[in-house]
PDB file of C-alpha atoms in Angstrom:
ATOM      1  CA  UNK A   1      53.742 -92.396   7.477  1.00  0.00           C
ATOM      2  CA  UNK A   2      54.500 -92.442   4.027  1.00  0.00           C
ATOM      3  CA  UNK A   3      50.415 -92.678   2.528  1.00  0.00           C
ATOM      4  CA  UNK A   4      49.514 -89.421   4.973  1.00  0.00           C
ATOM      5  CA  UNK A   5      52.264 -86.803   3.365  1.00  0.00           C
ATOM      6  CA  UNK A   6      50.051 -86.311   0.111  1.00  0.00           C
ATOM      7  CA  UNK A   7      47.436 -85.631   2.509  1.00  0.00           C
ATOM      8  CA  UNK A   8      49.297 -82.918   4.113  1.00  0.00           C
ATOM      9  CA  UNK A   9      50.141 -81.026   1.129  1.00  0.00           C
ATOM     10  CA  UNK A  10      47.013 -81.155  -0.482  1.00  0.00           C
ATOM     11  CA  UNK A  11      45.328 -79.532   2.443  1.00  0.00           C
ATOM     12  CA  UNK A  12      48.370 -76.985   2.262  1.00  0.00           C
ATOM     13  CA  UNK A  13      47.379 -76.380  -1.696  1.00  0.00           C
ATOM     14  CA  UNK A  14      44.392 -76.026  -0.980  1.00  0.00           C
ATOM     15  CA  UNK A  15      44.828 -72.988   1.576  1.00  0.00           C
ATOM     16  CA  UNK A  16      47.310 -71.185  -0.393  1.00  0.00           C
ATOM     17  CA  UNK A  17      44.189 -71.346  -3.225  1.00  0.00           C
ATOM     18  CA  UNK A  18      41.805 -69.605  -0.651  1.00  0.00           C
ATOM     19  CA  UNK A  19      44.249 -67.242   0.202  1.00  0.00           C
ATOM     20  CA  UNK A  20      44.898 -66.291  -3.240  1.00  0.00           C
ATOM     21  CA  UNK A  21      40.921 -66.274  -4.161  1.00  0.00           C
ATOM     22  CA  UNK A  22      40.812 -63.836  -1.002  1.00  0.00           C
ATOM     23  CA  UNK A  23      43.443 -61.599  -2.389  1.00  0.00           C
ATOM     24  CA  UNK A  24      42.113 -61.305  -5.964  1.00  0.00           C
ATOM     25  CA  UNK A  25      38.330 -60.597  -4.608  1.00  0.00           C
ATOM     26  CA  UNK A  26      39.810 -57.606  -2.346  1.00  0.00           C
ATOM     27  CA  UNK A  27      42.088 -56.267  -5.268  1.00  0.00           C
ATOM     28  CA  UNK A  28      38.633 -56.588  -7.267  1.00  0.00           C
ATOM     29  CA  UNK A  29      36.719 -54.743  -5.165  1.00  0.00           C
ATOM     30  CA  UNK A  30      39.762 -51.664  -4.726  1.00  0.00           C
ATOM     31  CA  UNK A  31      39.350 -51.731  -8.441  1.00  0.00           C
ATOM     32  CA  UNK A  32      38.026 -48.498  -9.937  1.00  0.00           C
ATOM     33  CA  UNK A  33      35.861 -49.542 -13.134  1.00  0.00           C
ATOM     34  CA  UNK A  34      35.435 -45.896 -13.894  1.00  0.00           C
ATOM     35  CA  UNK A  35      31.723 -46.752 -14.380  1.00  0.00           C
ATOM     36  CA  UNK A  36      28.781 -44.022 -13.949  1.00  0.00           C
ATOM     37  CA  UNK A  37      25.405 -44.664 -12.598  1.00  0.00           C
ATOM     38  CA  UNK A  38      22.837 -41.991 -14.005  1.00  0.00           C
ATOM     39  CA  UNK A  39      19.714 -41.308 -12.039  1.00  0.00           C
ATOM     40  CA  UNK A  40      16.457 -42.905 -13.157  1.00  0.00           C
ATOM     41  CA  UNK A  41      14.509 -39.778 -12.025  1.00  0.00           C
ATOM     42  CA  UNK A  42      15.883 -36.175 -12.043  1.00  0.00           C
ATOM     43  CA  UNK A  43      14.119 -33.809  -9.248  1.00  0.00           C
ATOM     44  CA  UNK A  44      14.122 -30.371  -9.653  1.00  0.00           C
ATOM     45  CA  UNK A  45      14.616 -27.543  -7.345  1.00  0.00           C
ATOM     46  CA  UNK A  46      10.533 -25.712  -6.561  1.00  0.00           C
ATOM     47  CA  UNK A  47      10.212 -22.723  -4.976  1.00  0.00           C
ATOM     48  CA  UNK A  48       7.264 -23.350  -2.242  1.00  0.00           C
ATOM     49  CA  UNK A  49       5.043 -20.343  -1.309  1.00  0.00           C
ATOM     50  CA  UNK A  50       3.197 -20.218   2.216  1.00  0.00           C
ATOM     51  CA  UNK A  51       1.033 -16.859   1.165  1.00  0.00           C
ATOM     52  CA  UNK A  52       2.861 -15.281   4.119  1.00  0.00           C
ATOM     53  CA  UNK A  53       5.639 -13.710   1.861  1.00  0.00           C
ATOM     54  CA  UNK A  54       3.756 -10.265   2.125  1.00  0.00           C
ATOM     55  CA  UNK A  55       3.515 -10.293   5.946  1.00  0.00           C
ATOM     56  CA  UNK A  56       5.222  -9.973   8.981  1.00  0.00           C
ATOM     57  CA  UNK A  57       4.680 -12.071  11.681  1.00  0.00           C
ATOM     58  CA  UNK A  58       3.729 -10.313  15.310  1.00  0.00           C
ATOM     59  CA  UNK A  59       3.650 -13.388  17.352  1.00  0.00           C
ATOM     60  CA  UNK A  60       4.231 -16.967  16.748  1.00  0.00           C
ATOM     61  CA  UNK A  61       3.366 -19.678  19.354  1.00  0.00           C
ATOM     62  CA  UNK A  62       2.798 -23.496  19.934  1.00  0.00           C
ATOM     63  CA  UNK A  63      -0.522 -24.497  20.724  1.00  0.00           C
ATOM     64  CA  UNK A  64      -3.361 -26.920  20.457  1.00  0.00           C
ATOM     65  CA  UNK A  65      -6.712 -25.889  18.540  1.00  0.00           C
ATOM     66  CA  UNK A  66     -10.016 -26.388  19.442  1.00  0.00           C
ATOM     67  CA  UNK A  67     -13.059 -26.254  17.221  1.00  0.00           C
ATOM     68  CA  UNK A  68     -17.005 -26.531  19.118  1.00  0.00           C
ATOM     69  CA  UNK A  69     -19.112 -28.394  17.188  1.00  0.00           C
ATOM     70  CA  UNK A  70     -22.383 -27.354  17.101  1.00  0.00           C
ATOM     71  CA  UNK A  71     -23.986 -30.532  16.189  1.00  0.00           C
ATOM     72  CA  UNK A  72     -22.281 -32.839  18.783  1.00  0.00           C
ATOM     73  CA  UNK A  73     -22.582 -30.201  21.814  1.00  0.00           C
ATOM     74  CA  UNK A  74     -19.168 -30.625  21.683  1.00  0.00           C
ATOM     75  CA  UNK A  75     -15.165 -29.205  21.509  1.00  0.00           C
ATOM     76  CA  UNK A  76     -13.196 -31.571  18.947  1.00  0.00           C
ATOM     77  CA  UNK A  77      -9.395 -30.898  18.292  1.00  0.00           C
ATOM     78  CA  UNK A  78      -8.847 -29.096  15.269  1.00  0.00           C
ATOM     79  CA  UNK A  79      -4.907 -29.164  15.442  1.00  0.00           C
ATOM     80  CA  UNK A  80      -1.685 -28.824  17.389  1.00  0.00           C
ATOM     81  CA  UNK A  81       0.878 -26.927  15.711  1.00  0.00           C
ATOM     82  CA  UNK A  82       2.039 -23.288  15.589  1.00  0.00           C
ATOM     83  CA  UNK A  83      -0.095 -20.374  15.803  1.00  0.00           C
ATOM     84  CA  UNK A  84       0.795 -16.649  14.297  1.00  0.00           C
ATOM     85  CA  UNK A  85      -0.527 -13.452  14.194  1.00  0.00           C
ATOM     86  CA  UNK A  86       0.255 -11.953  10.524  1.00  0.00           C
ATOM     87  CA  UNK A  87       0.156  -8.224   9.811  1.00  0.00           C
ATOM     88  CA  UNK A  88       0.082  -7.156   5.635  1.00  0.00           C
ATOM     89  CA  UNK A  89       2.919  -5.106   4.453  1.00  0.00           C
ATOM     90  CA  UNK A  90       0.545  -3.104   2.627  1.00  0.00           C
ATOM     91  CA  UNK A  91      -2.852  -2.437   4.121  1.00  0.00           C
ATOM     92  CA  UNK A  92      -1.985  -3.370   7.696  1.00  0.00           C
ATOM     93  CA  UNK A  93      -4.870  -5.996   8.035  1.00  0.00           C
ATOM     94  CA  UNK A  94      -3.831  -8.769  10.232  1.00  0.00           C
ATOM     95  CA  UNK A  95      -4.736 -12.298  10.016  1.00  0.00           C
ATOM     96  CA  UNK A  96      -4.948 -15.242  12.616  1.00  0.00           C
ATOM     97  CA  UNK A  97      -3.140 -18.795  11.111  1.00  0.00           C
ATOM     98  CA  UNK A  98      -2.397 -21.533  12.396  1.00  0.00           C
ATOM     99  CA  UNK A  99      -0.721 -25.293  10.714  1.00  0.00           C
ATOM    100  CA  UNK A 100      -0.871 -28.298  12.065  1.00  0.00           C
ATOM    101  CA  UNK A 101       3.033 -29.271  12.953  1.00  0.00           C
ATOM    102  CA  UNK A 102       3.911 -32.464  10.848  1.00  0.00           C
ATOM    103  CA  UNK A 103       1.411 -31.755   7.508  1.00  0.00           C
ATOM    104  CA  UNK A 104       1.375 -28.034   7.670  1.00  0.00           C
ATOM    105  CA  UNK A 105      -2.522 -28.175   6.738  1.00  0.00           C
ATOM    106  CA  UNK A 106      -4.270 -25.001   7.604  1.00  0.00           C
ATOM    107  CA  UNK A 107      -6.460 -25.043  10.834  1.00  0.00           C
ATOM    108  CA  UNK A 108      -7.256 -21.828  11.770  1.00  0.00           C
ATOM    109  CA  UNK A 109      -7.652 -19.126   8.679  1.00  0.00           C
ATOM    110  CA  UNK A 110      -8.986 -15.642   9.673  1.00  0.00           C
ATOM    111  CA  UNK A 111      -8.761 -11.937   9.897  1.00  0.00           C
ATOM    112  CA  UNK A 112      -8.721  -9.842  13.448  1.00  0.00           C
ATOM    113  CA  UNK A 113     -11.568  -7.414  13.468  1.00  0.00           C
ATOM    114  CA  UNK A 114     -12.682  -4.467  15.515  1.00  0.00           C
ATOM    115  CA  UNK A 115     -15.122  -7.096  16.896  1.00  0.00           C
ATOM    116  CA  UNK A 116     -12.804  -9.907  17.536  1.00  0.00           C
ATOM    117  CA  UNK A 117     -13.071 -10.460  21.522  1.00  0.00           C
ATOM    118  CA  UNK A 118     -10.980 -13.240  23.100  1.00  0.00           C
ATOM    119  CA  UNK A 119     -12.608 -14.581  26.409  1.00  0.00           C
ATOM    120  CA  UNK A 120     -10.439 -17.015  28.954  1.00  0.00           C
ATOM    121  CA  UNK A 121     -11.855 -20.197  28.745  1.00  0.00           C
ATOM    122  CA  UNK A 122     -13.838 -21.406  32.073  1.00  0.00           C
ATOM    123  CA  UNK A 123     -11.401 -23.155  34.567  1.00  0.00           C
ATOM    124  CA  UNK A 124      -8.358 -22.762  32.612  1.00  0.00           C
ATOM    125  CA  UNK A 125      -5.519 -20.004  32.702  1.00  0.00           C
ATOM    126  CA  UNK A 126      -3.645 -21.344  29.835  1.00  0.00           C
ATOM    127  CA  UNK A 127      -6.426 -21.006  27.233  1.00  0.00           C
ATOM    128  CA  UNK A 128      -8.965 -18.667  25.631  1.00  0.00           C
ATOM    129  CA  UNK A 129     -12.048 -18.622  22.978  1.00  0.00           C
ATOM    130  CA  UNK A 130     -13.283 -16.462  20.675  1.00  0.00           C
ATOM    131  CA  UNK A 131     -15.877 -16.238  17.459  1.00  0.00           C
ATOM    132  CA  UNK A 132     -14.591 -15.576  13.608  1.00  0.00           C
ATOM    133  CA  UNK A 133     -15.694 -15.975  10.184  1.00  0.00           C
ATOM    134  CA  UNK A 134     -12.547 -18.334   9.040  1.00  0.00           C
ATOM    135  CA  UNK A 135     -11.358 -19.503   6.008  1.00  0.00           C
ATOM    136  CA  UNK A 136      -9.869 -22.624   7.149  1.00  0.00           C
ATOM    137  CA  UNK A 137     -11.721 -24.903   5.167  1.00  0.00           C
ATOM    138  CA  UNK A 138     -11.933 -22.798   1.610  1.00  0.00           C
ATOM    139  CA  UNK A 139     -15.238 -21.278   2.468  1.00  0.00           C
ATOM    140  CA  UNK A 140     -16.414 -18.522   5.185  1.00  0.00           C
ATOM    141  CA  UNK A 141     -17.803 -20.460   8.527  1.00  0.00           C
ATOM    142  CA  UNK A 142     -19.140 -18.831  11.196  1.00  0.00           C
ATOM    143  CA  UNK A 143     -16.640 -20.822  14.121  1.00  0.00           C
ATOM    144  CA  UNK A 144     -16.365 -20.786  17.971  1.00  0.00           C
ATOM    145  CA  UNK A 145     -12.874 -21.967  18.578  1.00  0.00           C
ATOM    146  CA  UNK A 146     -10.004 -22.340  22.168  1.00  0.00           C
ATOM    147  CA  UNK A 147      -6.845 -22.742  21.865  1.00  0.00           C
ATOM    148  CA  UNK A 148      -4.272 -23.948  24.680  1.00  0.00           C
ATOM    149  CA  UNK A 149      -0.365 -22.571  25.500  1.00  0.00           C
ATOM    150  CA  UNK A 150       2.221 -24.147  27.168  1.00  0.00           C
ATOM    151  CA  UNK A 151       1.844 -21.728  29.643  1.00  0.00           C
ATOM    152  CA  UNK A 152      -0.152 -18.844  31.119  1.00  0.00           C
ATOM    153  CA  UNK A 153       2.681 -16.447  29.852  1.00  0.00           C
ATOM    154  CA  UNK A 154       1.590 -17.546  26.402  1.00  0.00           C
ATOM    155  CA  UNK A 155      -1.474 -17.566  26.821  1.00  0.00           C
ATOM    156  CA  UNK A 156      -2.035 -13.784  27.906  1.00  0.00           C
ATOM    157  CA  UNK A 157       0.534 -12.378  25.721  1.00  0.00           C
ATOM    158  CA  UNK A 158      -1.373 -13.480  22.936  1.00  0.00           C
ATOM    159  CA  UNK A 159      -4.583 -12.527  24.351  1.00  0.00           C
ATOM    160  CA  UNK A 160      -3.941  -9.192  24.829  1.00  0.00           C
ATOM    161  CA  UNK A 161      -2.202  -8.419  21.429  1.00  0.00           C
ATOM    162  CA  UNK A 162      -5.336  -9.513  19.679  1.00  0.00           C
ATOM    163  CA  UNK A 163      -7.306  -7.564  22.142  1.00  0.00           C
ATOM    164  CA  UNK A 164      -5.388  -4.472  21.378  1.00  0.00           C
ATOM    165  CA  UNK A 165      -5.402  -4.995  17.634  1.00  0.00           C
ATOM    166  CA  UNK A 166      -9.152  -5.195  17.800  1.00  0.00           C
ATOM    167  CA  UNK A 167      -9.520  -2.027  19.700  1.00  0.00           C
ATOM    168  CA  UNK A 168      -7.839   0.046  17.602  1.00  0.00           C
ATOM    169  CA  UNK A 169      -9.378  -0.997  14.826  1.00  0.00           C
ATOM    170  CA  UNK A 170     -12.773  -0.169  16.717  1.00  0.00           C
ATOM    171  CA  UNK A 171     -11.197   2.893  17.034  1.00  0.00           C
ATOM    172  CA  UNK A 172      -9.601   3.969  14.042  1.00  0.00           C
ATOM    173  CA  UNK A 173     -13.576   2.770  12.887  1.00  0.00           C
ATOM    174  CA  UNK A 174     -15.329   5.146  14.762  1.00  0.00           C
ATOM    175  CA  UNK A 175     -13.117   8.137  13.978  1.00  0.00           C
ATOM    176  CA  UNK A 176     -14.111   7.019  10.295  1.00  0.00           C
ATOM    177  CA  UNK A 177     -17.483   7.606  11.889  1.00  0.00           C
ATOM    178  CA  UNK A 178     -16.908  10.513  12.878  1.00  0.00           C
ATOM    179  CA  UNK A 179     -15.919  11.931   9.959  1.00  0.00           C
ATOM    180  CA  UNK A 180     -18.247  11.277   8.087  1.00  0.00           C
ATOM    181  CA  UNK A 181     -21.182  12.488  10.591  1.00  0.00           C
ATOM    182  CA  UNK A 182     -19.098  15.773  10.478  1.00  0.00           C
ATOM    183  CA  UNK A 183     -18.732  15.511   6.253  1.00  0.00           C
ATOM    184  CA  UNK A 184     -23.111  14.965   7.053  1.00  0.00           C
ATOM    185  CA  UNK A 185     -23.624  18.114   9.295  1.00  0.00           C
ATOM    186  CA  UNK A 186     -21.394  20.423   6.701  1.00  0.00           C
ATOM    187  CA  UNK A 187     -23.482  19.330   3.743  1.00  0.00           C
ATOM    188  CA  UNK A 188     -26.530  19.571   5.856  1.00  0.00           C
ATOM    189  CA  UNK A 189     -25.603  23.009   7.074  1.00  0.00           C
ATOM    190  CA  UNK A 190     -24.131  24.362   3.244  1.00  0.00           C
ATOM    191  CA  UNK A 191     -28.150  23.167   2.313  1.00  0.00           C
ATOM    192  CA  UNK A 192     -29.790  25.492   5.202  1.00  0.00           C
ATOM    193  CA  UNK A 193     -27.344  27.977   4.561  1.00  0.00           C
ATOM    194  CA  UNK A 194     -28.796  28.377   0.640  1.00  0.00           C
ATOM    195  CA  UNK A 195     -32.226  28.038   1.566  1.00  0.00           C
ATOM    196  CA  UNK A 196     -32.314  32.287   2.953  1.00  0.00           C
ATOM    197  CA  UNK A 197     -30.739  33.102  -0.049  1.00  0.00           C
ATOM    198  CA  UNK A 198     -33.403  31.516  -2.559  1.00  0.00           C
ATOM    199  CA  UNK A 199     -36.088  32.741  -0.436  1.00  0.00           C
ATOM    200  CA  UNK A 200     -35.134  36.039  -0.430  1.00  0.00           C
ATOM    201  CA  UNK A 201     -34.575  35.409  -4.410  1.00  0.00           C
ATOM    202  CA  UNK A 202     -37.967  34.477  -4.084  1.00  0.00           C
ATOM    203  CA  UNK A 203     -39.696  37.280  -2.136  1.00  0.00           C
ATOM    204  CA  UNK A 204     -37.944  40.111  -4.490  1.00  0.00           C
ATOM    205  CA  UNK A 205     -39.847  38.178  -7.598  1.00  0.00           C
ATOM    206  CA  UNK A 206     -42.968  38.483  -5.516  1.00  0.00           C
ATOM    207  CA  UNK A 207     -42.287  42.216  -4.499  1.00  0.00           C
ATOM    208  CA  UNK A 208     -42.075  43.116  -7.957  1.00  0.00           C
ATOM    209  CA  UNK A 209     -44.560  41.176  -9.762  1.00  0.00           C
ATOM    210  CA  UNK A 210     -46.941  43.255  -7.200  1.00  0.00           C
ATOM    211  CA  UNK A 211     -45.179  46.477  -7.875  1.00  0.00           C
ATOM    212  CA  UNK A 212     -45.484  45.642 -11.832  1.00  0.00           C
ATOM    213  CA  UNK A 213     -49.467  45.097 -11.066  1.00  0.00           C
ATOM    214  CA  UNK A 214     -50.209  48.130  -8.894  1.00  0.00           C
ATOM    215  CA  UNK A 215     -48.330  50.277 -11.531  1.00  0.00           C
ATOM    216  CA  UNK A 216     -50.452  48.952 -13.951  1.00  0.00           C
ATOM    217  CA  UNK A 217     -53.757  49.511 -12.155  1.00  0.00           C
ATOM    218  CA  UNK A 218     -53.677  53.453 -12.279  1.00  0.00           C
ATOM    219  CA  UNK A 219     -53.293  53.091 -16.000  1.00  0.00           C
ATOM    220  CA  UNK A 220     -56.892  51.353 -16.886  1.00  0.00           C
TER     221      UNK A 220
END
């Protein structure tokens, strides 16, 4: 009994050493060194511009773009994302955009015109095509593209806003038309209107050159 005592306390020294190793790590780690980590790189604040600041959106929808390609006979996605009609603050021109949802890249670039006709697409009530000169890419293309809604809601509510944007402008074109045929008759008409008066100008120099003559017959 007496040669396992020594035992006993050492193994009783030895926890009160853990315990006290434990107490001084937590104490160390409630410390507050008062230290301060600077950033290795500072970012700044940047104002991003979308080139939509100047115009007000009419309609903005999710869909998913088609683009035909020509050489493969075939439609190829161009996008899924959100698609908007934008009308200019200023000169009321409206565009057709549309960015792909996670990268934002444009997909669809291009302005509504008087000719602008969008057709439902065979065997489908939830989509639509139509031709445009876009922009998409940085350069003027001559494209055929459909695009697909959620729903046939959607799909005709947009349809019929471009529609009736492009008719206006087809109409607020021919009343420009118009005008000017008129502005064409009046000049036309102010022309016929002086051509009397220089004839009759005309005939009265005639009229007396003769009299001047005759007068001067009796004479020789």
């Amino acid at each position: 009994m007496a040669d396992k005592e020594p035992v006993v306390e050492r193994h009783v020294a030895e926890e009160e050493g853990e315990d006290s190793s434990a107490a001084a790590a937590a104490a160390g780690e409630e410390e507050d060194t008062g230290a301060q980590v600077a950033p290795i790189v500072r970012l700044e604040e940047v104002a991003v511009t979308t080139g939509e600041e100047d115009e007000e959106s009419l309609v903005d929808m999710k869909a998913k773009l088609y683009r035909f390609d020509k050489d493969g006979n075939q439609w190829k996605e161009r996008g899924t994302g959100t698609v908007k009609l934008l009308k200019h603050k200023e000169n009321g021109k409206v565009r057709l955009v549309m960015r792909q949802a996670k990268t934002l890249k444009i997909c669809a670039n291009h302005l509504v015109i008087s000719t602008t006709k969008m057709q439902e697409h065979a065997g489908s009530d939830k989509s639509c095509v139509w031709h445009a000169a876009d922009f998409a890419d940085g350069e003027l293309k001559d494209e055929m593209f459909a695009i697909r809604f959620g729903s046939v809601e959607n799909c005709k509510k947009f349809k019929d806003l471009v529609d009736e944007i492009a008719e206006s402008l087809a109409k607020t074109e021919g009343e420009s038309e118009e005008g000017s045929s008129a502005a064409g008759l009046l000049e036309k008409l102010s022309v016929s209107e002086s051509k009397p008066e220089e004839c009759a100008k005309k005939e009265e120099s005639t009229d007396a050159g003769k009299e001047t003559k005759t007068e001067a017959t009796p004479a020789e």
